[in-house]
Coordinates of N, CA and C in Angstrom, one line a residue:
M1 N 181.2 29.6 50.8 CA 181.6 28.9 50.1 C 180.3 27.6 49.7
Q2 N 181.2 27.6 48.2 CA 179.9 26.0 47.6 C 180.8 25.6 47.4
E3 N 179.6 24.0 47.9 CA 180.3 22.6 48.5 C 180.4 22.5 47.3
S4 N 181.0 21.1 47.5 CA 181.3 20.2 46.1 C 180.6 18.8 45.9
A5 N 179.7 19.1 45.3 CA 179.3 17.4 44.9 C 180.2 16.9 46.0
T6 N 182.0 16.6 45.4 CA 182.4 15.3 46.3 C 182.0 15.6 47.5
E7 N 181.7 16.9 48.5 CA 181.9 16.9 49.5 C 180.2 15.9 50.1
V8 N 179.7 16.6 49.6 CA 178.2 15.5 49.8 C 177.5 14.6 49.1
H9 N 178.9 14.3 49.2 CA 178.5 12.7 48.5 C 179.6 12.0 49.6
N10 N 180.7 13.2 50.4 CA 181.4 12.2 51.4 C 180.1 12.7 52.7
A11 N 179.8 13.3 52.4 CA 178.4 13.6 54.1 C 176.9 12.8 53.7
I12 N 177.3 11.6 51.9 CA 176.0 10.8 51.9 C 176.8 10.0 52.6
Q13 N 178.0 9.3 52.0 CA 179.0 7.7 52.7 C 178.4 7.6 54.1
K14 N 178.6 8.9 55.1 CA 179.0 8.6 56.7 C 177.8 8.8 56.9
A15 N 176.1 9.4 56.2 CA 175.4 9.0 56.7 C 174.7 7.4 56.1
L16 N 175.2 6.8 55.8 CA 175.1 5.7 55.2 C 175.7 4.5 56.0
Q17 N 177.1 5.1 56.1 CA 177.2 4.8 57.1 C 176.4 4.1 58.4
A18 N 176.0 5.5 59.8 CA 175.5 4.9 60.2 C 173.6 4.5 59.6
F19 N 173.0 4.6 58.7 CA 172.0 3.6 58.7 C 172.2 2.1 58.3
Q20 N 173.7 2.1 58.5 CA 173.9 0.2 58.8 C 173.5 -0.1 59.8
E21 N 173.9 1.0 60.9 CA 173.8 -0.1 62.4 C 172.4 0.8 63.0
M22 N 171.3 0.7 61.9 CA 169.8 1.1 63.1 C 169.0 -0.4 63.0
K23 N 168.3 -0.3 63.4 CA 167.3 -1.5 63.5 C 166.7 -1.7 62.6
Y24 N 166.5 -3.1 61.4 CA 165.2 -2.4 60.1 C 164.0 -3.6 60.7
P25 N 163.4 -3.2 60.1 CA 162.5 -2.1 59.3 C 162.6 -0.5 59.6
V26 N 163.0 0.3 58.5 CA 162.9 1.9 58.8 C 162.3 2.7 57.3
T27 N 161.2 3.6 58.2 CA 160.7 4.6 57.4 C 161.6 5.7 57.3
K28 N 160.7 5.9 56.3 CA 162.0 7.2 55.0 C 162.5 8.4 57.1
S29 N 161.1 8.5 57.7 CA 160.5 9.3 57.8 C 162.1 9.1 59.7
Q30 N 162.1 8.5 59.9 CA 163.1 7.3 60.7 C 164.9 7.5 60.0
L31 N 165.0 7.8 59.3 CA 166.4 7.9 58.4 C 166.4 8.9 58.0
I32 N 165.7 10.3 57.7 CA 165.6 11.5 58.2 C 166.3 12.0 59.7
D33 N 165.7 11.2 60.9 CA 165.8 11.8 62.1 C 167.1 10.9 62.2
K34 N 167.3 10.2 61.9 CA 168.7 9.7 61.7 C 170.2 10.7 61.5
A35 N 169.3 11.1 60.1 CA 170.7 11.7 60.2 C 170.6 13.6 60.2
K36 N 169.4 13.5 61.3 CA 169.3 14.6 61.7 C 170.1 15.0 62.5
S37 N 170.1 13.6 63.2 CA 170.7 13.2 64.7 C 172.4 13.5 64.6
L38 N 172.8 13.3 63.2 CA 174.7 13.1 63.0 C 174.7 14.6 62.4
N39 N 173.7 15.4 62.4 CA 173.9 17.2 61.8 C 174.5 16.3 60.8
A40 N 173.6 16.0 60.0 CA 174.2 15.7 58.2 C 174.0 17.6 57.6
R41 N 175.1 17.3 56.3 CA 174.4 18.1 55.9 C 172.8 18.7 55.1
N42 N 172.3 20.2 55.0 CA 170.9 19.8 54.4 C 170.8 19.1 53.1
E43 N 172.5 19.1 52.3 CA 172.1 18.4 50.8 C 172.0 17.2 51.2
V44 N 171.7 15.9 52.8 CA 171.6 14.6 52.8 C 170.2 14.3 53.0
I45 N 169.6 15.3 54.1 CA 168.7 15.1 54.2 C 167.6 15.9 53.3
Q46 N 168.1 16.5 52.5 CA 167.2 16.6 50.9 C 167.0 14.9 50.5
A47 N 168.5 15.0 50.2 CA 168.5 13.5 48.9 C 167.7 12.4 50.2
I48 N 167.8 12.3 51.2 CA 166.8 11.2 51.8 C 165.3 11.4 51.9
E49 N 165.2 13.1 51.4 CA 163.8 13.3 50.4 C 163.2 13.1 49.7
T50 N 164.4 12.6 48.9 CA 163.7 12.6 47.0 C 163.2 10.7 47.4
I51 N 164.4 9.9 48.5 CA 164.0 8.1 47.8 C 162.4 8.5 48.9
P52 N 161.8 6.8 47.5 CA 160.9 6.2 48.1 C 160.0 6.5 49.6
D53 N 159.0 7.0 50.3 CA 158.5 7.0 51.7 C 157.6 5.8 51.5
K54 N 159.0 4.8 52.1 CA 158.0 3.1 51.7 C 158.9 2.5 53.4
E55 N 158.3 1.4 53.5 CA 159.7 1.0 54.7 C 160.9 0.0 54.2
Y56 N 162.1 0.6 54.1 CA 163.3 0.1 54.5 C 163.6 -1.8 55.1
H57 N 163.9 -2.0 54.3 CA 164.2 -3.9 55.9 C 165.3 -4.2 56.2
S58 N 166.5 -3.5 55.4 CA 167.9 -3.2 55.4 C 169.0 -2.1 54.9
S59 N 170.3 -2.5 55.0 CA 170.7 -1.2 54.4 C 170.9 -1.1 53.3
S60 N 170.7 -1.9 53.0 CA 170.8 -2.5 51.0 C 169.2 -1.8 51.0
D61 N 168.6 -2.6 51.1 CA 167.9 -1.3 51.2 C 167.7 0.2 50.3
V62 N 168.4 0.7 51.6 CA 168.6 2.2 52.0 C 169.1 2.6 50.3
L63 N 170.6 1.7 50.7 CA 171.7 1.8 49.3 C 171.2 1.9 47.9
Q64 N 170.8 0.8 47.4 CA 169.8 1.4 46.6 C 168.9 2.1 45.7
E65 N 167.9 2.6 47.0 CA 167.2 4.4 46.9 C 168.7 5.6 46.4
F66 N 170.0 5.6 47.1 CA 170.7 6.4 46.3 C 171.4 6.0 45.6
K67 N 171.7 5.2 45.3 CA 172.6 5.2 43.6 C 172.5 5.9 42.9
G68 N 170.7 6.2 43.1 CA 170.4 7.5 41.5 C 170.9 8.3 42.3
I69 N 170.5 9.2 43.5 CA 171.2 10.4 43.8 C 172.5 10.4 43.9
Q70 N 173.0 9.8 44.0 CA 174.7 9.4 43.6 C 175.6 9.3 42.7
N71 N 174.0 9.0 41.3 CA 174.8 9.1 39.7 C 174.5 10.3 39.1
V72 N 173.2 11.9 40.2 CA 173.4 12.7 39.4 C 174.6 13.0 40.4
M73 N 175.3 13.5 41.2 CA 176.0 13.6 41.7 C 177.6 13.4 41.3
Q74 N 177.2 12.2 40.8 CA 178.9 12.1 39.8 C 179.1 13.2 38.5
A75 N 177.6 12.8 38.5 CA 177.5 14.0 36.3 C 178.2 15.3 37.0
F76 N 177.1 15.6 38.2 CA 177.6 17.1 38.7 C 178.9 17.4 39.0
R77 N 179.5 16.4 39.6 CA 180.9 17.0 39.6 C 181.9 17.5 38.9
E78 N 181.5 17.8 37.8 CA 182.2 18.3 36.6 C 182.0 19.7 36.8
V79 N 180.6 19.5 37.1 CA 179.8 21.1 36.4 C 180.3 22.6 37.0
K80 N 179.8 23.5 36.3 CA 180.8 24.1 37.0 C 179.7 25.6 38.0
F81 N 179.1 25.5 38.7 CA 177.9 26.2 39.2 C 178.7 27.9 38.9
P82 N 177.6 29.0 38.6 CA 175.9 28.6 38.5 C 176.5 27.9 36.8
A83 N 175.0 26.7 36.5 CA 174.9 26.3 35.4 C 173.9 26.0 35.2
T84 N 173.7 26.5 34.2 CA 172.1 26.3 33.6 C 171.4 24.4 33.0
K85 N 169.6 24.8 33.3 CA 169.2 23.3 33.0 C 169.5 22.7 32.4
N86 N 169.4 23.6 31.2 CA 170.1 22.6 30.1 C 171.8 22.4 29.7
Q87 N 172.8 23.3 30.6 CA 174.3 22.5 31.0 C 173.8 21.3 32.1
L88 N 173.0 21.3 32.8 CA 172.8 20.2 33.8 C 172.1 18.7 33.3
I89 N 171.1 19.0 32.1 CA 170.8 17.9 31.1 C 171.6 17.3 30.0
E90 N 173.2 18.6 29.5 CA 173.8 17.9 28.6 C 174.2 17.0 29.5
E91 N 175.0 17.6 30.8 CA 176.0 16.5 31.3 C 175.9 15.5 31.9
A92 N 173.9 16.1 32.2 CA 174.1 14.2 32.4 C 173.2 13.2 31.5
K93 N 173.7 13.3 30.7 CA 173.3 12.9 28.9 C 174.6 12.3 28.6
K94 N 175.7 13.3 28.9 CA 177.2 12.9 28.4 C 177.6 11.6 28.7
L95 N 177.0 11.0 30.4 CA 177.2 10.5 31.9 C 176.4 9.3 31.5
N96 N 175.7 9.1 30.6 CA 174.6 8.2 30.4 C 173.4 8.1 31.4
A97 N 173.9 8.8 32.2 CA 172.4 9.5 33.7 C 170.8 8.4 33.6
R98 N 170.4 8.1 34.2 CA 169.1 6.9 34.2 C 168.1 7.8 34.0
S99 N 167.7 7.6 32.9 CA 166.5 8.8 32.6 C 165.4 9.2 33.6
E100 N 165.8 8.3 34.5 CA 165.0 9.0 36.0 C 165.8 10.4 36.0
V101 N 166.8 10.4 36.4 CA 167.7 11.5 36.7 C 167.7 13.3 35.1
I102 N 167.4 12.4 34.1 CA 167.1 13.1 33.0 C 165.6 13.7 32.7
N103 N 164.7 12.8 33.5 CA 163.4 13.7 33.7 C 163.2 14.4 34.9
A104 N 164.0 14.1 36.1 CA 163.7 15.2 36.9 C 164.2 17.1 36.9
L105 N 166.0 16.4 35.8 CA 166.1 17.2 35.5 C 165.5 18.9 34.2
E106 N 165.2 17.8 33.2 CA 163.7 18.0 32.4 C 163.0 18.9 32.9
A107 N 162.0 18.6 34.5 CA 161.0 19.4 34.8 C 161.8 20.5 35.5
C108 N 162.3 20.6 35.4 CA 163.5 21.4 36.5 C 163.4 23.3 35.7
S109 N 162.8 24.0 36.4 CA 162.9 25.8 35.6 C 163.6 26.1 34.5
D110 N 163.4 25.7 34.1 CA 164.6 26.7 33.3 C 164.8 27.8 33.7
R111 N 166.2 27.9 33.8 CA 167.4 29.3 35.7 C 168.6 28.6 35.4
E112 N 169.3 29.5 35.5 CA 170.2 29.3 36.6 C 170.0 28.6 37.9
Y113 N 170.9 27.6 38.5 CA 171.7 28.0 40.0 C 172.8 27.2 40.3
T114 N 172.6 27.6 42.0 CA 173.8 28.9 42.4 C 174.8 27.1 42.2
N115 N 173.8 26.0 42.9 CA 175.0 25.0 43.2 C 174.1 23.9 43.2
F116 N 174.8 23.0 44.4 CA 174.9 21.4 43.6 C 173.0 21.8 44.7
S117 N 173.3 22.0 46.0 CA 171.8 22.2 46.6 C 171.4 22.3 46.0
D118 N 170.9 23.9 44.8 CA 169.5 24.8 44.6 C 169.4 23.8 43.0
V119 N 169.9 22.7 43.0 CA 169.2 21.8 41.9 C 168.8 20.8 42.5
I120 N 169.3 19.9 43.3 CA 168.3 18.8 44.3 C 167.0 19.7 45.3
K121 N 167.2 20.7 45.9 CA 165.6 21.8 46.3 C 164.8 21.3 44.8
E122 N 165.1 22.5 44.2 CA 164.6 23.1 42.9 C 163.5 21.7 42.3
C123 N 164.6 20.4 41.2 CA 163.9 19.0 40.5 C 163.6 18.3 41.3
K124 N 163.6 18.1 42.7 CA 162.6 17.2 42.8 C 162.1 17.5 43.1
A125 N 160.9 19.5 44.2 CA 159.8 19.8 43.6 C 158.7 19.8 42.1
K126 N 159.7 19.7 41.2 CA 159.1 20.3 40.4 C 159.2 18.4 39.7
S127 N 159.9 17.3 39.9 CA 159.9 16.3 39.4 C 158.5 15.9 40.8
E128 N 158.0 15.6 41.3 CA 157.2 14.9 41.8 C 156.1 15.0 42.1
L129 N 155.7 17.0 41.3 CA 154.4 17.8 41.5 C 154.1 16.8 39.4
A130 N 155.1 16.5 38.5 CA 154.7 15.4 37.6 C 154.6 14.5 37.4
K131 N 154.5 13.7 38.2 CA 154.7 12.8 39.0 C 152.6 12.2 38.9
P132 N 152.6 10.9 38.2 CA 151.9 10.4 37.3 C 150.6 10.3 39.1
R133 N 149.6 10.3 39.3 CA 149.1 10.4 41.0 C 148.2 8.8 40.7

């Protein structure tokens, strides 16, 4: 069964609620460990892996980082998978996704993606390679 963007969104919301109970400051690594301890979906772990590797001083800081990810999920709610890179970019543009989202999608391989998790995994790696050092 293919996961929906709504299911992933709900799983991220559950993780964010758990993050509110953590003692701050925390690192990205600690957020990943917390999500794993909750048996969070793989997509949630992947989403956490996409946020900047820094110290977070409150759950609000973490939530701010997740807003971009949630914008991507919103863009993909109506996408029927499998979908091509161009279809994903067009959908994101229609929904006025942030430029970071468009840039990440443009960095992806020009292929067909089978589900939302496939997009996150591929595009995260490609966009990190494209970042200036």
